[in-house]
Amino acid sequence: MAQDEVANARPRRLLAIDGGGLAGLIPAECLIAIETQLDQLTGTQKPLCERFDLIGGTSTGAILAAGLALGLKASDLRDFYLKYGHQIFTKSWIPARIWHKYPSGAIEKRLKEVLGKSTALGSEDLRTQIMIVAKNATVGNNWFFSNNPKSKFFKNNAKLPLWQIVRASSAAPTYFPPETMAVIDETGKKQKHEFIDGGVSSYNNPALQVFLEATVPDYGNGWPMGADQLMLISLGTGYSSVAIPPRKAASYWELQWAKYLIRELMNEANLQQNFLMHLIGQRPAGVPSATQELVSSGAASGVPGGSMLDRVSGGLGEQKLVTHQRITVGLTQQRLEQLGLHDVEAAKLAEMDAADQIPNFQRLGAAVAKEWVNMEGFRGFF
């Protein structure tokens, strides 16, 4: 990893990107706005790998994180979805759909092209630290792939192809087959393990883990905490509750329940991460609350918001551990109309593989970026 050591006095800058399939166009558009605004704010043009010290991602967020770390422009990564989204989400022939809806050939081909077939996790082509979340189905553990040479398992994973790690992180069950990688386990033995989407865990929103990777010494960094020492921007892919119509749940069969449970697991983890980051984080002046966004849009109910959430947060003391902004959007018809997307159906955007909605995912991402991205509040960090 070709990254100069920086003085301990400089505040550190973190970026976390959620999983969510083709809804990755939402954070992609936000990344374009962040990149443009930082160029204007600083008077210099730099890729985001030179703006952020650590970029973490899960699933579709891993694609964006890896591309950014290699120095790609945010617009190039947005174009990845526009060019190849339909191809990647082309269904398998009928017998194969018993196990998964889509073959892995298309996504593997495109990841190799964009990230490099021979680029390894430990390659110096990566120009900042990354953290990619995947789940090792063979042993049942979450794996956090890091290119930090000081991380515990860096030597074990350094030679693994970057594209393959990203492919593993995006291997959502029922959508894509698992990714088999020859890894060195904790005993030092090289074995073939099967990996699935990192979103099948509490880390589809990887913000808290990115914070821990940056601050906990055992992960290899141990950077100072504090609202003036650390900033984290967390980019979501939208939120929508999964509702089963009355008297329909009893007739659900296994595959329907599998799809439902995966979505709900991601939803519950998303809300929990929002809550925890609100407790430890301080929003810049004028930045809206992501939790309030989900409540007011009608996308989530039964979660603390507004003054109630602030009272809970205040009860932990005034000292905040990080300056934090969560950017997301409630995927409801009400919210889409507020954003001027009157012709878009919220129900269709709730499907992560809705290739026919690619233009609408992009339009939504551009609208969210316009409303939410304001890097002026982070001026002191750049």
Coordinates of N, CA and C in Angstrom, one line a residue, residues 145-320:
F145 N -11.6 -8.0 5.5 CA -10.3 -8.0 4.7 C -9.7 -6.6 4.7
S146 N -8.5 -6.4 5.2 CA -7.9 -5.1 5.3 C -6.5 -5.2 4.6
N147 N -6.1 -4.1 4.0 CA -4.8 -4.0 3.4 C -3.8 -3.2 4.3
N148 N -4.2 -3.0 5.6 CA -3.3 -2.4 6.5 C -2.2 -3.4 6.9
P149 N -1.0 -3.1 6.6 CA 0.1 -4.1 7.0 C 0.2 -4.5 8.4
K150 N -0.4 -3.6 9.3 CA -0.3 -3.8 10.7 C -1.5 -4.6 11.2
S151 N -2.5 -5.0 10.4 CA -3.6 -5.7 10.8 C -3.2 -7.2 11.0
K152 N -4.0 -7.8 11.9 CA -3.6 -9.2 12.4 C -3.4 -10.2 11.3
F153 N -4.4 -10.2 10.3 CA -4.4 -11.2 9.3 C -3.9 -10.7 7.9
F154 N -3.2 -9.6 7.9 CA -2.7 -9.0 6.6 C -1.9 -10.0 5.8
K155 N -0.9 -10.7 6.5 CA 0.0 -11.6 5.8 C -0.8 -12.8 5.3
N156 N -1.8 -13.2 6.0 CA -2.7 -14.3 5.5 C -3.4 -14.0 4.2
N157 N -3.8 -12.7 4.1 CA -4.7 -12.4 3.0 C -4.1 -11.5 1.9
A158 N -2.9 -11.1 2.1 CA -2.3 -10.1 1.2 C -2.2 -10.5 -0.2
K159 N -2.1 -11.8 -0.5 CA -2.0 -12.2 -1.9 C -3.3 -12.6 -2.6
L160 N -4.4 -12.5 -1.8 CA -5.7 -12.8 -2.4 C -6.0 -11.7 -3.5
P161 N -6.6 -12.1 -4.6 CA -7.0 -11.1 -5.6 C -8.1 -10.2 -5.1
L162 N -7.9 -8.9 -5.3 CA -8.9 -7.9 -4.8 C -10.2 -8.2 -5.4
W163 N -10.3 -8.5 -6.7 CA -11.6 -8.7 -7.4 C -12.3 -9.9 -6.7
Q164 N -11.6 -10.9 -6.3 CA -12.2 -12.1 -5.7 C -12.8 -11.8 -4.3
I165 N -12.1 -10.9 -3.6 CA -12.6 -10.5 -2.3 C -13.9 -9.7 -2.4
V166 N -13.9 -8.8 -3.4 CA -15.1 -8.0 -3.7 C -16.2 -8.9 -4.1
R167 N -15.9 -9.9 -5.0 CA -16.9 -10.8 -5.5 C -17.5 -11.6 -4.3
A168 N -16.6 -12.0 -3.4 CA -17.1 -12.7 -2.2 C -18.0 -11.9 -1.3
S169 N -17.7 -10.6 -1.2 CA -18.5 -9.7 -0.4 C -19.8 -9.4 -1.0
S170 N -20.0 -9.6 -2.3 CA -21.2 -9.3 -3.0 C -22.0 -10.6 -3.4
A171 N -21.6 -11.8 -2.8 CA -22.2 -13.0 -3.2 C -23.5 -13.2 -2.3
A172 N -24.5 -12.4 -2.6 CA -25.7 -12.5 -1.8 C -26.5 -13.8 -2.0
P173 N -26.8 -14.6 -0.9 CA -27.5 -15.8 -1.0 C -28.8 -15.7 -1.7
T174 N -29.1 -16.6 -2.6 CA -30.3 -16.7 -3.5 C -30.1 -15.8 -4.7
Y175 N -29.2 -14.9 -4.7 CA -28.9 -14.1 -5.9 C -27.7 -14.6 -6.7
F176 N -26.5 -14.8 -6.0 CA -25.3 -15.3 -6.6 C -24.7 -16.4 -5.8
P177 N -24.0 -17.3 -6.5 CA -23.4 -18.5 -5.8 C -22.3 -18.0 -4.9
P178 N -21.9 -18.7 -3.9 CA -20.8 -18.3 -3.0 C -19.5 -18.2 -3.8
E179 N -18.5 -17.5 -3.3 CA -17.2 -17.5 -3.9 C -16.2 -18.3 -3.1
T180 N -15.5 -19.2 -3.8 CA -14.6 -20.1 -3.1 C -13.2 -19.5 -3.2
M181 N -12.5 -19.3 -2.0 CA -11.2 -18.8 -2.0 C -10.3 -19.7 -1.2
A182 N -9.0 -19.8 -1.6 CA -8.0 -20.6 -0.9 C -7.4 -19.6 0.1
V183 N -7.7 -19.7 1.4 CA -7.3 -18.8 2.4 C -6.4 -19.5 3.4
I184 N -5.6 -18.7 4.1 CA -4.9 -19.2 5.2 C -5.6 -19.0 6.5
D185 N -6.0 -20.0 7.2 CA -6.8 -19.8 8.4 C -6.0 -19.5 9.6
E186 N -6.6 -19.4 10.8 CA -5.9 -18.9 12.0 C -4.8 -19.9 12.4
T187 N -4.9 -21.2 12.0 CA -3.9 -22.2 12.3 C -2.7 -22.1 11.4
G188 N -2.8 -21.3 10.3 CA -1.7 -21.2 9.3 C -1.9 -22.2 8.2
K189 N -3.0 -22.9 8.1 CA -3.2 -23.9 7.0 C -3.9 -23.2 5.9
K190 N -3.6 -23.6 4.7 CA -4.3 -23.0 3.5 C -5.4 -24.0 3.1
Q191 N -6.6 -23.5 3.1 CA -7.8 -24.3 2.9 C -8.8 -23.5 2.0
K192 N -9.6 -24.3 1.3 CA -10.6 -23.6 0.5 C -11.9 -23.4 1.3
H193 N -12.3 -22.1 1.4 CA -13.5 -21.7 2.1 C -14.4 -21.0 1.2
E194 N -15.7 -21.2 1.5 CA -16.8 -20.5 0.7 C -17.2 -19.2 1.4
F195 N -17.3 -18.2 0.7 CA -17.7 -16.9 1.2 C -19.0 -16.4 0.6
I196 N -19.7 -15.7 1.4 CA -21.0 -15.1 1.0 C -21.0 -13.6 1.3
D197 N -22.1 -13.0 0.9 CA -22.2 -11.5 1.1 C -22.0 -11.1 2.5
G198 N -21.2 -10.1 2.7 CA -21.0 -9.5 4.0 C -22.2 -8.9 4.6
G199 N -23.2 -8.7 3.8 CA -24.5 -8.1 4.3 C -25.3 -9.1 5.1
V200 N -25.0 -10.4 5.0 CA -25.7 -11.4 5.8 C -25.1 -11.4 7.2
S201 N -25.1 -10.3 7.8 CA -24.5 -10.1 9.1 C -25.0 -8.8 9.7
S202 N -24.4 -8.3 10.7 CA -24.7 -6.9 11.2 C -24.0 -5.8 10.4
Y203 N -23.3 -6.2 9.3 CA -22.4 -5.2 8.7 C -22.7 -4.8 7.3
N204 N -24.0 -5.0 6.9 CA -24.3 -4.4 5.6 C -24.1 -2.9 5.6
N205 N -24.4 -2.3 6.7 CA -23.9 -0.9 7.0 C -22.6 -1.1 7.8
P206 N -21.5 -0.8 7.2 CA -20.2 -1.1 7.8 C -19.6 0.0 8.7
A207 N -20.4 1.1 8.9 CA -19.9 2.3 9.5 C -19.2 2.0 10.9
L208 N -19.9 1.3 11.8 CA -19.3 1.1 13.1 C -18.0 0.3 13.0
Q209 N -18.0 -0.7 12.1 CA -16.8 -1.5 12.0 C -15.6 -0.6 11.4
V210 N -15.9 0.3 10.5 CA -14.9 1.2 10.0 C -14.4 2.0 11.1
F211 N -15.3 2.5 11.9 CA -14.8 3.3 13.1 C -13.9 2.5 14.0
L212 N -14.3 1.2 14.2 CA -13.4 0.3 15.1 C -12.1 0.0 14.4
E213 N -12.1 -0.2 13.1 CA -10.8 -0.5 12.4 C -9.9 0.7 12.5
A214 N -10.5 1.9 12.6 CA -9.6 3.1 12.7 C -9.1 3.4 14.1
T215 N -9.9 3.0 15.1 CA -9.5 3.5 16.5 C -9.0 2.4 17.4
V216 N -9.4 1.2 17.2 CA -9.0 0.1 18.2 C -7.6 -0.4 17.8
P217 N -6.6 -0.2 18.7 CA -5.3 -0.6 18.3 C -5.1 -2.0 17.8
D218 N -5.9 -3.0 18.3 CA -5.7 -4.3 17.8 C -6.0 -4.5 16.4
Y219 N -6.7 -3.6 15.7 CA -6.9 -3.6 14.3 C -5.7 -3.0 13.5
G220 N -4.8 -2.4 14.2 CA -3.6 -2.0 13.5 C -3.4 -0.5 13.4
N221 N -4.4 0.3 13.7 CA -4.3 1.8 13.6 C -4.2 2.5 14.9
G222 N -5.3 2.5 15.7 CA -5.4 3.1 17.0 C -5.4 4.6 16.9
W223 N -6.0 5.2 15.8 CA -6.1 6.6 15.7 C -6.9 7.3 16.8
P224 N -6.5 8.5 17.2 CA -7.3 9.1 18.3 C -8.7 9.3 17.9
M225 N -9.6 9.2 19.0 CA -11.0 9.5 18.9 C -11.3 10.9 19.3
G226 N -12.4 11.4 18.9 CA -12.9 12.7 19.2 C -13.5 13.4 18.0
A227 N -14.4 14.3 18.2 CA -15.1 15.0 17.1 C -14.2 15.9 16.3
D228 N -13.1 16.3 16.9 CA -12.2 17.1 16.2 C -11.0 16.3 15.6
Q229 N -10.9 15.0 15.9 CA -9.8 14.2 15.5 C -10.2 13.2 14.4
L230 N -11.5 12.9 14.3 CA -12.0 11.8 13.4 C -13.3 12.2 12.8
M231 N -13.4 11.9 11.5 CA -14.7 12.1 10.8 C -15.0 10.9 10.0
L232 N -16.3 10.6 9.9 CA -16.8 9.5 9.2 C -18.1 9.8 8.4
I233 N -18.0 9.6 7.1 CA -19.2 9.8 6.3 C -19.7 8.4 5.9
S234 N -21.0 8.1 6.2 CA -21.5 6.8 5.9 C -22.6 6.9 4.9
L235 N -22.5 6.2 3.8 CA -23.4 6.3 2.6 C -24.3 5.0 2.5
G236 N -25.6 5.3 2.6 CA -26.6 4.2 2.5 C -27.1 4.0 1.1
T237 N -27.8 2.9 1.0 CA -28.4 2.6 -0.3 C -30.0 2.6 -0.3
G238 N -30.5 3.3 0.7 CA -31.9 3.5 0.8 C -32.5 2.4 1.8
Y239 N -33.7 2.8 2.4 CA -34.3 1.9 3.3 C -35.8 1.7 3.1
S240 N -36.3 0.5 3.1 CA -37.7 0.3 3.0 C -38.0 -0.9 3.9
S241 N -39.1 -0.8 4.6 CA -39.6 -2.0 5.4 C -40.1 -3.1 4.5
V242 N -40.0 -4.3 5.0 CA -40.5 -5.4 4.2 C -41.8 -5.9 4.9
A243 N -42.9 -5.7 4.2 CA -44.2 -6.0 4.7 C -44.9 -7.2 4.0
I244 N -45.4 -8.1 4.7 CA -46.1 -9.3 4.2 C -47.6 -9.0 4.3
P245 N -48.3 -9.1 3.2 CA -49.8 -8.8 3.2 C -50.5 -9.7 4.2
P246 N -51.6 -9.2 4.8 CA -52.4 -10.0 5.7 C -52.7 -11.4 5.2
R247 N -52.5 -12.4 6.1 CA -52.9 -13.8 5.8 C -52.0 -14.4 4.7
K248 N -50.9 -13.8 4.4 CA -50.0 -14.4 3.3 C -48.8 -15.1 3.9
A249 N -48.4 -14.8 5.1 CA -47.2 -15.3 5.7 C -47.3 -16.9 5.9
A250 N -48.5 -17.3 6.2 CA -48.7 -18.8 6.5 C -48.4 -19.6 5.2
S251 N -48.5 -19.0 4.1 CA -48.3 -19.7 2.8 C -47.0 -19.5 2.2
Y252 N -46.1 -18.8 2.9 CA -44.7 -18.6 2.3 C -44.0 -19.9 2.3
W253 N -43.2 -20.1 1.3 CA -42.4 -21.3 1.2 C -40.9 -20.9 1.4
E254 N -40.0 -21.8 1.4 CA -38.7 -21.6 2.0 C -37.9 -20.5 1.3
L255 N -38.0 -20.5 -0.1 CA -37.2 -19.4 -0.8 C -37.8 -18.0 -0.5
Q256 N -39.1 -17.9 -0.3 CA -39.7 -16.6 0.0 C -39.3 -16.2 1.4
W257 N -39.2 -17.1 2.3 CA -38.8 -16.7 3.7 C -37.3 -16.4 3.7
A258 N -36.5 -17.1 2.9 CA -35.1 -16.8 2.8 C -34.8 -15.4 2.3
K259 N -35.6 -15.0 1.3 CA -35.4 -13.6 0.7 C -35.9 -12.6 1.8
Y260 N -37.0 -12.9 2.4 CA -37.5 -12.0 3.4 C -36.6 -11.8 4.6
L261 N -36.0 -12.9 5.1 CA -35.1 -12.9 6.2 C -33.8 -12.1 5.9
I262 N -33.3 -12.3 4.7 CA -32.1 -11.6 4.3 C -32.4 -10.1 4.3
R263 N -33.5 -9.7 3.7 CA -33.8 -8.2 3.7 C -34.0 -7.7 5.1
E264 N -34.8 -8.4 5.9 CA -35.1 -7.9 7.3 C -33.8 -7.8 8.1
L265 N -32.9 -8.8 8.0 CA -31.7 -8.8 8.7 C -30.9 -7.5 8.4
M266 N -30.8 -7.2 7.1 CA -30.1 -6.0 6.7 C -30.8 -4.8 7.2
N267 N -32.1 -4.8 7.2 CA -32.9 -3.6 7.7 C -32.6 -3.4 9.2
E268 N -32.8 -4.5 10.0 CA -32.6 -4.3 11.4 C -31.2 -3.9 11.8
A269 N -30.2 -4.5 11.1 CA -28.8 -4.1 11.3 C -28.6 -2.6 11.0
N270 N -29.2 -2.2 9.9 CA -29.1 -0.8 9.4 C -29.6 0.1 10.5
L271 N -30.8 -0.1 11.0 CA -31.3 0.7 12.0 C -30.4 0.8 13.3
Q272 N -29.9 -0.4 13.7 CA -29.1 -0.5 14.8 C -27.8 0.3 14.6
Q273 N -27.2 0.2 13.4 CA -26.0 1.0 13.2 C -26.2 2.5 13.2
N274 N -27.4 2.9 12.6 CA -27.7 4.3 12.7 C -27.8 4.8 14.1
F275 N -28.5 4.0 14.9 CA -28.7 4.4 16.3 C -27.3 4.5 17.1
L276 N -26.5 3.5 16.9 CA -25.2 3.5 17.6 C -24.3 4.6 17.2
M277 N -24.3 4.9 15.9 CA -23.4 5.9 15.4 C -24.0 7.3 15.8
H278 N -25.3 7.4 16.0 CA -25.8 8.7 16.5 C -25.4 8.9 17.9
L279 N -25.3 7.8 18.7 CA -24.9 7.9 20.1 C -23.5 8.4 20.3
I280 N -22.6 7.9 19.4 CA -21.2 8.2 19.6 C -20.7 9.4 18.7
G281 N -21.6 9.7 17.7 CA -21.1 10.7 16.7 C -21.8 12.1 16.9
Q282 N -21.1 13.0 16.3 CA -21.6 14.4 16.3 C -21.8 14.9 14.9
R283 N -23.0 15.3 14.6 CA -23.3 15.8 13.2 C -22.8 17.2 13.1
P284 N -22.2 17.5 11.9 CA -21.8 18.9 11.7 C -23.0 19.8 11.7
A285 N -22.9 21.1 11.9 CA -24.0 22.0 12.0 C -24.7 22.0 10.6
G286 N -26.1 21.9 10.8 CA -26.9 22.0 9.6 C -27.1 20.6 8.9
V287 N -26.5 19.6 9.4 CA -26.6 18.3 8.8 C -27.8 17.6 9.4
P288 N -28.7 17.0 8.5 CA -29.9 16.4 9.1 C -29.6 15.0 9.7
S289 N -30.6 14.5 10.4 CA -30.5 13.2 11.1 C -31.0 12.1 10.1
A290 N -30.1 11.1 9.9 CA -30.5 10.0 9.1 C -31.7 9.2 9.7
T291 N -31.7 9.1 11.0 CA -32.8 8.4 11.7 C -34.1 9.1 11.5
Q292 N -34.0 10.4 11.6 CA -35.2 11.2 11.4 C -35.7 11.1 10.0
E293 N -34.8 11.0 9.1 CA -35.1 10.8 7.6 C -36.0 9.6 7.5
L294 N -35.6 8.5 8.1 CA -36.3 7.2 7.9 C -37.7 7.3 8.6
V295 N -37.7 8.0 9.7 CA -39.0 8.1 10.5 C -40.0 9.0 9.7
S296 N -39.5 10.2 9.4 CA -40.4 11.2 8.7 C -40.8 10.8 7.3
S297 N -40.0 10.0 6.6 CA -40.4 9.5 5.3 C -41.4 8.4 5.3
G298 N -41.6 7.8 6.5 CA -42.5 6.7 6.6 C -41.8 5.3 6.3
A299 N -40.5 5.3 6.2 CA -39.8 4.1 5.8 C -39.6 3.2 7.0
A300 N -39.5 3.8 8.2 CA -39.3 3.0 9.4 C -40.1 3.6 10.5
S301 N -40.6 2.7 11.4 CA -41.4 3.1 12.5 C -40.9 2.4 13.7
G302 N -41.3 2.9 14.9 CA -40.9 2.2 16.1 C -39.4 2.4 16.5
V303 N -38.8 3.3 15.9 CA -37.4 3.6 16.2 C -37.3 5.0 16.8
P304 N -36.4 5.3 17.8 CA -36.4 6.6 18.4 C -35.9 7.6 17.4
G305 N -36.5 8.8 17.4 CA -36.0 9.8 16.5 C -36.2 11.2 17.2
G306 N -35.7 12.2 16.5 CA -35.9 13.6 17.0 C -35.4 13.8 18.4
S307 N -36.2 14.5 19.2 CA -35.7 14.9 20.5 C -35.5 13.7 21.4
M308 N -36.3 12.6 21.2 CA -36.1 11.4 22.1 C -34.7 10.8 21.9
L309 N -34.2 10.7 20.6 CA -32.9 10.2 20.3 C -31.8 11.1 20.9
D310 N -32.1 12.4 20.8 CA -31.1 13.4 21.3 C -31.0 13.3 22.8
R311 N -32.1 13.0 23.5 CA -32.0 12.9 25.0 C -31.2 11.6 25.4
V312 N -31.4 10.5 24.6 CA -30.7 9.3 24.9 C -29.2 9.6 24.7
S313 N -28.9 10.2 23.6 CA -27.5 10.6 23.3 C -26.9 11.5 24.3
G314 N -27.6 12.5 24.7 CA -27.1 13.4 25.7 C -26.8 12.8 27.0
G315 N -27.6 11.7 27.3 CA -27.4 11.0 28.6 C -26.0 10.3 28.7
L316 N -25.4 10.1 27.5 CA -24.0 9.5 27.5 C -22.9 10.5 27.8
G317 N -23.3 11.8 27.9 CA -22.2 12.8 28.1 C -22.0 13.6 26.8
E318 N -21.4 14.7 27.0 CA -21.2 15.6 25.8 C -20.0 15.2 24.9
Q319 N -19.1 14.4 25.4 CA -17.9 14.0 24.6 C -18.3 13.1 23.5
K320 N -18.1 13.5 22.3 CA -18.4 12.6 21.1 C -17.1 12.1 20.6

